[in-house]
């Protein structure tokens, strides 16, 4: 298993943002993590990536317990948060060199950057300032930055939010291509997105998992689907 979550609970005061949830994501799967706004998707992802520490339950990534192996788990993960954090005054390739430096890639940096630029379709945009790019291409830069250190697991939070229909298809294709070699947990509130590229779907609502099944079985959860 690439991701194992057991009895995970996160409280904010009296509110349980995540309420005793358990699920697994197998190596090589693209799993859709779906639910309405405020369902607990982003909170769960921030816990898995180590950004939220005050929780009960356990999380393992590639066999490593998060609580006792925080730094090593972070090395295993590429994380794209809902609000893509980019330095708009930097050029695309300059920004990717900056991220590669954070990961201490050293002599591997140039080849790793070349690889992610090709994978995410940024070839013609790599010498432009990030602030001059369309939102779709900014998302590609975000994806490239999550991939530059070649993580085994990708956590993508609302990766297509706010994009136009053409941009959504383009980003989905990039994720599907990346998912051939990596484990991907993709959060969204769009059921069609899950059906298009995901092997499995996990539906969370009000902090509780209401479905964990193969994506082709999602239509059997008609009542739940109407709530999302």
PDB file of C-alpha atoms in Angstrom:
ATOM      1  CA  UNK A   1       0.000   0.000   0.000  1.00  0.00           C
ATOM      2  CA  UNK A   2       1.276   3.498  -0.799  1.00  0.00           C
ATOM      3  CA  UNK A   3      -1.075   5.305   1.633  1.00  0.00           C
ATOM      4  CA  UNK A   4      -2.703   3.759   4.687  1.00  0.00           C
ATOM      5  CA  UNK A   5      -4.991   5.924   6.833  1.00  0.00           C
ATOM      6  CA  UNK A   6      -6.428   4.379  10.005  1.00  0.00           C
ATOM      7  CA  UNK A   7      -9.017   5.874  12.359  1.00  0.00           C
ATOM      8  CA  UNK A   8      -8.023   9.421  11.447  1.00  0.00           C
ATOM      9  CA  UNK A   9      -9.753  12.193  13.400  1.00  0.00           C
ATOM     10  CA  UNK A  10      -9.103  15.927  13.316  1.00  0.00           C
ATOM     11  CA  UNK A  11     -11.015  18.367  15.498  1.00  0.00           C
ATOM     12  CA  UNK A  12     -11.256  22.139  15.378  1.00  0.00           C
ATOM     13  CA  UNK A  13     -12.712  23.050  18.743  1.00  0.00           C
ATOM     14  CA  UNK A  14     -16.004  21.174  18.997  1.00  0.00           C
ATOM     15  CA  UNK A  15     -16.171  20.443  15.271  1.00  0.00           C
ATOM     16  CA  UNK A  16     -14.835  17.177  13.848  1.00  0.00           C
ATOM     17  CA  UNK A  17     -13.477  18.083  10.429  1.00  0.00           C
ATOM     18  CA  UNK A  18     -12.446  14.442   9.942  1.00  0.00           C
ATOM     19  CA  UNK A  19     -14.282  11.796  11.937  1.00  0.00           C
ATOM     20  CA  UNK A  20     -12.564   8.415  12.421  1.00  0.00           C
ATOM     21  CA  UNK A  21     -11.868   7.679   8.744  1.00  0.00           C
ATOM     22  CA  UNK A  22      -9.840   4.791   7.332  1.00  0.00           C
ATOM     23  CA  UNK A  23      -8.816   4.050   3.740  1.00  0.00           C
ATOM     24  CA  UNK A  24      -5.935   2.783   1.613  1.00  0.00           C
ATOM     25  CA  UNK A  25      -4.475   3.827  -1.712  1.00  0.00           C
ATOM     26  CA  UNK A  26      -2.560   1.127  -3.537  1.00  0.00           C
ATOM     27  CA  UNK A  27       0.657   1.661  -5.446  1.00  0.00           C
ATOM     28  CA  UNK A  28       0.017   2.840  -9.000  1.00  0.00           C
ATOM     29  CA  UNK A  29      -3.604   3.883  -8.428  1.00  0.00           C
ATOM     30  CA  UNK A  30      -5.250   7.203  -9.245  1.00  0.00           C
ATOM     31  CA  UNK A  31      -7.855   7.635  -6.519  1.00  0.00           C
ATOM     32  CA  UNK A  32     -10.490  10.334  -6.583  1.00  0.00           C
ATOM     33  CA  UNK A  33     -11.188  11.926  -3.204  1.00  0.00           C
ATOM     34  CA  UNK A  34     -14.556  13.545  -3.696  1.00  0.00           C
ATOM     35  CA  UNK A  35     -16.953  15.548  -1.582  1.00  0.00           C
ATOM     36  CA  UNK A  36     -18.596  18.967  -1.195  1.00  0.00           C
ATOM     37  CA  UNK A  37     -16.752  21.999   0.107  1.00  0.00           C
ATOM     38  CA  UNK A  38     -16.041  21.576   3.819  1.00  0.00           C
ATOM     39  CA  UNK A  39     -16.325  17.776   3.686  1.00  0.00           C
ATOM     40  CA  UNK A  40     -12.811  17.197   5.054  1.00  0.00           C
ATOM     41  CA  UNK A  41     -10.841  16.594   1.856  1.00  0.00           C
ATOM     42  CA  UNK A  42      -8.216  19.310   2.282  1.00  0.00           C
ATOM     43  CA  UNK A  43      -7.836  18.605   6.010  1.00  0.00           C
ATOM     44  CA  UNK A  44      -7.137  14.933   5.295  1.00  0.00           C
ATOM     45  CA  UNK A  45      -4.608  15.802   2.602  1.00  0.00           C
ATOM     46  CA  UNK A  46      -2.801  18.294   4.833  1.00  0.00           C
ATOM     47  CA  UNK A  47      -2.489  15.602   7.490  1.00  0.00           C
ATOM     48  CA  UNK A  48      -1.123  13.015   5.030  1.00  0.00           C
ATOM     49  CA  UNK A  49       1.461  15.521   3.763  1.00  0.00           C
ATOM     50  CA  UNK A  50       2.538  16.452   7.279  1.00  0.00           C
ATOM     51  CA  UNK A  51       1.267  20.039   7.322  1.00  0.00           C
ATOM     52  CA  UNK A  52      -1.258  19.353  10.093  1.00  0.00           C
ATOM     53  CA  UNK A  53       0.166  17.489  13.075  1.00  0.00           C
ATOM     54  CA  UNK A  54      -2.505  17.636  15.800  1.00  0.00           C
ATOM     55  CA  UNK A  55      -4.657  14.590  14.996  1.00  0.00           C
ATOM     56  CA  UNK A  56      -5.520  11.135  16.287  1.00  0.00           C
ATOM     57  CA  UNK A  57      -5.193   7.920  14.339  1.00  0.00           C
ATOM     58  CA  UNK A  58      -2.315   6.941  12.061  1.00  0.00           C
ATOM     59  CA  UNK A  59      -0.992   7.578   8.562  1.00  0.00           C
ATOM     60  CA  UNK A  60       1.577   5.515   6.652  1.00  0.00           C
ATOM     61  CA  UNK A  61       3.156   6.434   3.314  1.00  0.00           C
ATOM     62  CA  UNK A  62       5.142   3.715   1.551  1.00  0.00           C
ATOM     63  CA  UNK A  63       5.403   1.802   4.807  1.00  0.00           C
ATOM     64  CA  UNK A  64       6.658   4.796   6.804  1.00  0.00           C
ATOM     65  CA  UNK A  65       4.688   6.009   9.814  1.00  0.00           C
ATOM     66  CA  UNK A  66       4.048   9.739   9.448  1.00  0.00           C
ATOM     67  CA  UNK A  67       4.415  10.586  13.131  1.00  0.00           C
ATOM     68  CA  UNK A  68       7.880   9.069  13.497  1.00  0.00           C
ATOM     69  CA  UNK A  69       9.237   9.631   9.953  1.00  0.00           C
ATOM     70  CA  UNK A  70       7.936  13.081   9.014  1.00  0.00           C
ATOM     71  CA  UNK A  71      10.879  14.265   6.894  1.00  0.00           C
ATOM     72  CA  UNK A  72      11.235  10.990   5.006  1.00  0.00           C
ATOM     73  CA  UNK A  73       7.484  10.872   4.304  1.00  0.00           C
ATOM     74  CA  UNK A  74       7.643  14.399   2.908  1.00  0.00           C
ATOM     75  CA  UNK A  75      10.428  13.273   0.562  1.00  0.00           C
ATOM     76  CA  UNK A  76       8.097  10.577  -0.779  1.00  0.00           C
ATOM     77  CA  UNK A  77       5.283  13.038  -1.558  1.00  0.00           C
ATOM     78  CA  UNK A  78       4.591  15.691  -4.174  1.00  0.00           C
ATOM     79  CA  UNK A  79       1.855  18.012  -2.883  1.00  0.00           C
ATOM     80  CA  UNK A  80      -0.159  20.535  -4.890  1.00  0.00           C
ATOM     81  CA  UNK A  81      -2.467  22.444  -2.517  1.00  0.00           C
ATOM     82  CA  UNK A  82      -5.784  23.929  -3.575  1.00  0.00           C
ATOM     83  CA  UNK A  83      -4.318  27.432  -3.891  1.00  0.00           C
ATOM     84  CA  UNK A  84      -1.281  26.844  -6.093  1.00  0.00           C
ATOM     85  CA  UNK A  85       1.594  28.733  -4.372  1.00  0.00           C
ATOM     86  CA  UNK A  86       3.776  30.263  -7.086  1.00  0.00           C
ATOM     87  CA  UNK A  87       6.199  33.184  -7.286  1.00  0.00           C
ATOM     88  CA  UNK A  88       4.641  35.120 -10.160  1.00  0.00           C
ATOM     89  CA  UNK A  89       7.721  37.310 -10.742  1.00  0.00           C
ATOM     90  CA  UNK A  90       9.933  34.286 -11.402  1.00  0.00           C
ATOM     91  CA  UNK A  91      10.417  32.646 -14.783  1.00  0.00           C
ATOM     92  CA  UNK A  92       9.113  29.090 -15.135  1.00  0.00           C
ATOM     93  CA  UNK A  93      12.490  27.424 -15.380  1.00  0.00           C
ATOM     94  CA  UNK A  94      13.941  29.701 -12.705  1.00  0.00           C
ATOM     95  CA  UNK A  95      11.161  28.665 -10.328  1.00  0.00           C
ATOM     96  CA  UNK A  96      11.704  24.975 -11.048  1.00  0.00           C
ATOM     97  CA  UNK A  97      15.440  25.413 -10.339  1.00  0.00           C
ATOM     98  CA  UNK A  98      14.475  27.055  -7.051  1.00  0.00           C
ATOM     99  CA  UNK A  99      12.254  24.087  -6.106  1.00  0.00           C
ATOM    100  CA  UNK A 100      14.954  21.627  -7.195  1.00  0.00           C
ATOM    101  CA  UNK A 101      17.366  23.465  -4.900  1.00  0.00           C
ATOM    102  CA  UNK A 102      15.006  23.076  -1.951  1.00  0.00           C
ATOM    103  CA  UNK A 103      15.018  19.329  -2.590  1.00  0.00           C
ATOM    104  CA  UNK A 104      18.839  19.388  -2.882  1.00  0.00           C
ATOM    105  CA  UNK A 105      18.858  17.647  -6.250  1.00  0.00           C
ATOM    106  CA  UNK A 106      22.318  18.987  -7.107  1.00  0.00           C
ATOM    107  CA  UNK A 107      23.704  17.754 -10.427  1.00  0.00           C
ATOM    108  CA  UNK A 108      20.418  15.981 -11.184  1.00  0.00           C
ATOM    109  CA  UNK A 109      18.495  19.268 -11.276  1.00  0.00           C
ATOM    110  CA  UNK A 110      18.858  20.053 -14.981  1.00  0.00           C
ATOM    111  CA  UNK A 111      17.723  16.618 -16.151  1.00  0.00           C
ATOM    112  CA  UNK A 112      14.866  16.481 -13.633  1.00  0.00           C
ATOM    113  CA  UNK A 113      13.645  19.907 -14.756  1.00  0.00           C
ATOM    114  CA  UNK A 114      13.877  18.896 -18.422  1.00  0.00           C
ATOM    115  CA  UNK A 115      11.842  15.778 -17.662  1.00  0.00           C
ATOM    116  CA  UNK A 116       9.002  17.592 -15.852  1.00  0.00           C
ATOM    117  CA  UNK A 117       8.881  20.391 -18.430  1.00  0.00           C
ATOM    118  CA  UNK A 118       8.338  17.773 -21.138  1.00  0.00           C
ATOM    119  CA  UNK A 119       5.870  15.752 -19.058  1.00  0.00           C
ATOM    120  CA  UNK A 120       3.686  18.762 -18.207  1.00  0.00           C
ATOM    121  CA  UNK A 121       3.844  20.360 -21.663  1.00  0.00           C
ATOM    122  CA  UNK A 122       5.673  23.513 -20.563  1.00  0.00           C
ATOM    123  CA  UNK A 123       8.276  23.515 -23.317  1.00  0.00           C
ATOM    124  CA  UNK A 124       7.086  26.672 -25.076  1.00  0.00           C
ATOM    125  CA  UNK A 125       6.380  28.475 -21.806  1.00  0.00           C
ATOM    126  CA  UNK A 126       9.505  27.621 -19.799  1.00  0.00           C
ATOM    127  CA  UNK A 127      11.255  30.943 -20.462  1.00  0.00           C
ATOM    128  CA  UNK A 128       8.225  33.090 -19.601  1.00  0.00           C
ATOM    129  CA  UNK A 129       7.369  34.726 -16.297  1.00  0.00           C
ATOM    130  CA  UNK A 130       4.832  32.715 -14.336  1.00  0.00           C
ATOM    131  CA  UNK A 131       2.674  35.828 -13.899  1.00  0.00           C
ATOM    132  CA  UNK A 132       2.213  36.070 -17.682  1.00  0.00           C
ATOM    133  CA  UNK A 133       0.827  32.530 -18.014  1.00  0.00           C
ATOM    134  CA  UNK A 134      -2.811  31.472 -18.207  1.00  0.00           C
ATOM    135  CA  UNK A 135      -4.287  29.746 -15.180  1.00  0.00           C
ATOM    136  CA  UNK A 136      -4.061  26.421 -16.980  1.00  0.00           C
ATOM    137  CA  UNK A 137      -0.335  26.823 -17.540  1.00  0.00           C
ATOM    138  CA  UNK A 138       0.162  28.015 -13.955  1.00  0.00           C
ATOM    139  CA  UNK A 139      -1.401  24.728 -12.851  1.00  0.00           C
ATOM    140  CA  UNK A 140       1.082  22.925 -15.080  1.00  0.00           C
ATOM    141  CA  UNK A 141       3.911  24.795 -13.349  1.00  0.00           C
ATOM    142  CA  UNK A 142       2.461  23.720 -10.000  1.00  0.00           C
ATOM    143  CA  UNK A 143       2.334  20.108 -11.167  1.00  0.00           C
ATOM    144  CA  UNK A 144       5.885  20.324 -12.488  1.00  0.00           C
ATOM    145  CA  UNK A 145       7.107  21.643  -9.131  1.00  0.00           C
ATOM    146  CA  UNK A 146       5.453  18.726  -7.307  1.00  0.00           C
ATOM    147  CA  UNK A 147       7.136  16.263  -9.669  1.00  0.00           C
ATOM    148  CA  UNK A 148      10.653  17.660  -9.911  1.00  0.00           C
ATOM    149  CA  UNK A 149      12.025  15.546  -7.024  1.00  0.00           C
ATOM    150  CA  UNK A 150      10.397  12.418  -8.535  1.00  0.00           C
ATOM    151  CA  UNK A 151       8.080  11.548  -5.623  1.00  0.00           C
ATOM    152  CA  UNK A 152       6.386   8.161  -5.461  1.00  0.00           C
ATOM    153  CA  UNK A 153       3.090   9.655  -4.252  1.00  0.00           C
ATOM    154  CA  UNK A 154       1.185  12.715  -5.500  1.00  0.00           C
ATOM    155  CA  UNK A 155      -1.413  14.543  -3.396  1.00  0.00           C
ATOM    156  CA  UNK A 156      -3.367  16.937  -5.619  1.00  0.00           C
ATOM    157  CA  UNK A 157      -6.004  19.152  -4.014  1.00  0.00           C
ATOM    158  CA  UNK A 158      -8.597  20.547  -6.441  1.00  0.00           C
ATOM    159  CA  UNK A 159      -6.085  20.584  -9.302  1.00  0.00           C
ATOM    160  CA  UNK A 160      -8.613  21.745 -11.931  1.00  0.00           C
ATOM    161  CA  UNK A 161     -10.627  24.273  -9.912  1.00  0.00           C
ATOM    162  CA  UNK A 162     -11.323  27.489 -11.828  1.00  0.00           C
ATOM    163  CA  UNK A 163     -10.043  26.242 -15.170  1.00  0.00           C
ATOM    164  CA  UNK A 164     -11.987  26.487 -18.414  1.00  0.00           C
ATOM    165  CA  UNK A 165     -13.186  23.236 -20.086  1.00  0.00           C
ATOM    166  CA  UNK A 166     -10.179  22.957 -22.402  1.00  0.00           C
ATOM    167  CA  UNK A 167      -7.726  23.559 -19.567  1.00  0.00           C
ATOM    168  CA  UNK A 168      -9.516  20.966 -17.413  1.00  0.00           C
ATOM    169  CA  UNK A 169      -9.067  18.318 -20.119  1.00  0.00           C
ATOM    170  CA  UNK A 170      -5.390  19.250 -20.536  1.00  0.00           C
ATOM    171  CA  UNK A 171      -4.628  18.988 -16.803  1.00  0.00           C
ATOM    172  CA  UNK A 172      -6.591  15.731 -16.524  1.00  0.00           C
ATOM    173  CA  UNK A 173      -4.476  14.293 -19.335  1.00  0.00           C
ATOM    174  CA  UNK A 174      -1.285  15.324 -17.541  1.00  0.00           C
ATOM    175  CA  UNK A 175      -2.488  13.685 -14.306  1.00  0.00           C
ATOM    176  CA  UNK A 176      -3.500  10.518 -16.154  1.00  0.00           C
ATOM    177  CA  UNK A 177      -0.065  10.356 -17.776  1.00  0.00           C
ATOM    178  CA  UNK A 178       1.722  10.890 -14.460  1.00  0.00           C
ATOM    179  CA  UNK A 179      -0.503   8.269 -12.839  1.00  0.00           C
ATOM    180  CA  UNK A 180       0.941   5.537 -15.053  1.00  0.00           C
ATOM    181  CA  UNK A 181       4.027   5.460 -12.823  1.00  0.00           C
ATOM    182  CA  UNK A 182       2.967   7.073  -9.534  1.00  0.00           C
ATOM    183  CA  UNK A 183       0.300   6.819  -6.865  1.00  0.00           C
ATOM    184  CA  UNK A 184      -2.130   9.754  -7.055  1.00  0.00           C
ATOM    185  CA  UNK A 185      -4.713  10.969  -4.539  1.00  0.00           C
ATOM    186  CA  UNK A 186      -6.774  13.623  -6.316  1.00  0.00           C
ATOM    187  CA  UNK A 187      -9.382  15.653  -4.481  1.00  0.00           C
ATOM    188  CA  UNK A 188     -12.288  17.201  -6.324  1.00  0.00           C
ATOM    189  CA  UNK A 189     -15.990  17.882  -5.972  1.00  0.00           C
ATOM    190  CA  UNK A 190     -16.611  16.996  -9.651  1.00  0.00           C
ATOM    191  CA  UNK A 191     -17.868  13.436 -10.090  1.00  0.00           C
ATOM    192  CA  UNK A 192     -17.209  13.493 -13.840  1.00  0.00           C
ATOM    193  CA  UNK A 193     -13.537  14.146 -13.174  1.00  0.00           C
ATOM    194  CA  UNK A 194     -13.255  11.020 -11.060  1.00  0.00           C
ATOM    195  CA  UNK A 195     -15.061   8.928 -13.656  1.00  0.00           C
ATOM    196  CA  UNK A 196     -12.727  10.230 -16.380  1.00  0.00           C
ATOM    197  CA  UNK A 197      -9.321   9.334 -14.902  1.00  0.00           C
ATOM    198  CA  UNK A 198      -9.606   7.521 -11.554  1.00  0.00           C
ATOM    199  CA  UNK A 199      -9.392   3.811 -10.765  1.00  0.00           C
ATOM    200  CA  UNK A 200     -11.123   4.177  -7.413  1.00  0.00           C
ATOM    201  CA  UNK A 201     -13.276   6.755  -5.662  1.00  0.00           C
ATOM    202  CA  UNK A 202     -13.517   7.715  -2.008  1.00  0.00           C
ATOM    203  CA  UNK A 203     -16.448   9.971  -1.114  1.00  0.00           C
ATOM    204  CA  UNK A 204     -16.295  11.962   2.097  1.00  0.00           C
ATOM    205  CA  UNK A 205     -19.171  14.009   3.492  1.00  0.00           C
ATOM    206  CA  UNK A 206     -19.227  15.907   6.800  1.00  0.00           C
ATOM    207  CA  UNK A 207     -15.939  14.314   7.803  1.00  0.00           C
ATOM    208  CA  UNK A 208     -17.119  10.725   7.272  1.00  0.00           C
ATOM    209  CA  UNK A 209     -16.391   8.354   4.371  1.00  0.00           C
ATOM    210  CA  UNK A 210     -19.618   7.292   2.680  1.00  0.00           C
ATOM    211  CA  UNK A 211     -18.099   5.376  -0.249  1.00  0.00           C
ATOM    212  CA  UNK A 212     -14.816   3.583  -0.960  1.00  0.00           C
ATOM    213  CA  UNK A 213     -15.108   1.554  -4.152  1.00  0.00           C
ATOM    214  CA  UNK A 214     -13.988   1.181  -7.760  1.00  0.00           C
ATOM    215  CA  UNK A 215     -14.954   4.127  -9.938  1.00  0.00           C
ATOM    216  CA  UNK A 216     -17.157   2.026 -12.228  1.00  0.00           C
ATOM    217  CA  UNK A 217     -19.419   1.316  -9.262  1.00  0.00           C
ATOM    218  CA  UNK A 218     -20.021   4.959  -8.433  1.00  0.00           C
ATOM    219  CA  UNK A 219     -23.426   5.031 -10.125  1.00  0.00           C
ATOM    220  CA  UNK A 220     -24.723   2.500  -7.624  1.00  0.00           C
ATOM    221  CA  UNK A 221     -24.348   5.206  -4.987  1.00  0.00           C
ATOM    222  CA  UNK A 222     -26.993   7.374  -6.606  1.00  0.00           C
ATOM    223  CA  UNK A 223     -28.284   8.862  -3.360  1.00  0.00           C
ATOM    224  CA  UNK A 224     -24.791   9.851  -2.256  1.00  0.00           C
ATOM    225  CA  UNK A 225     -23.953  11.218  -5.684  1.00  0.00           C
ATOM    226  CA  UNK A 226     -26.908  13.597  -5.514  1.00  0.00           C
ATOM    227  CA  UNK A 227     -25.484  15.066  -2.303  1.00  0.00           C
ATOM    228  CA  UNK A 228     -22.098  15.910  -3.791  1.00  0.00           C
TER     229      UNK A 228
END
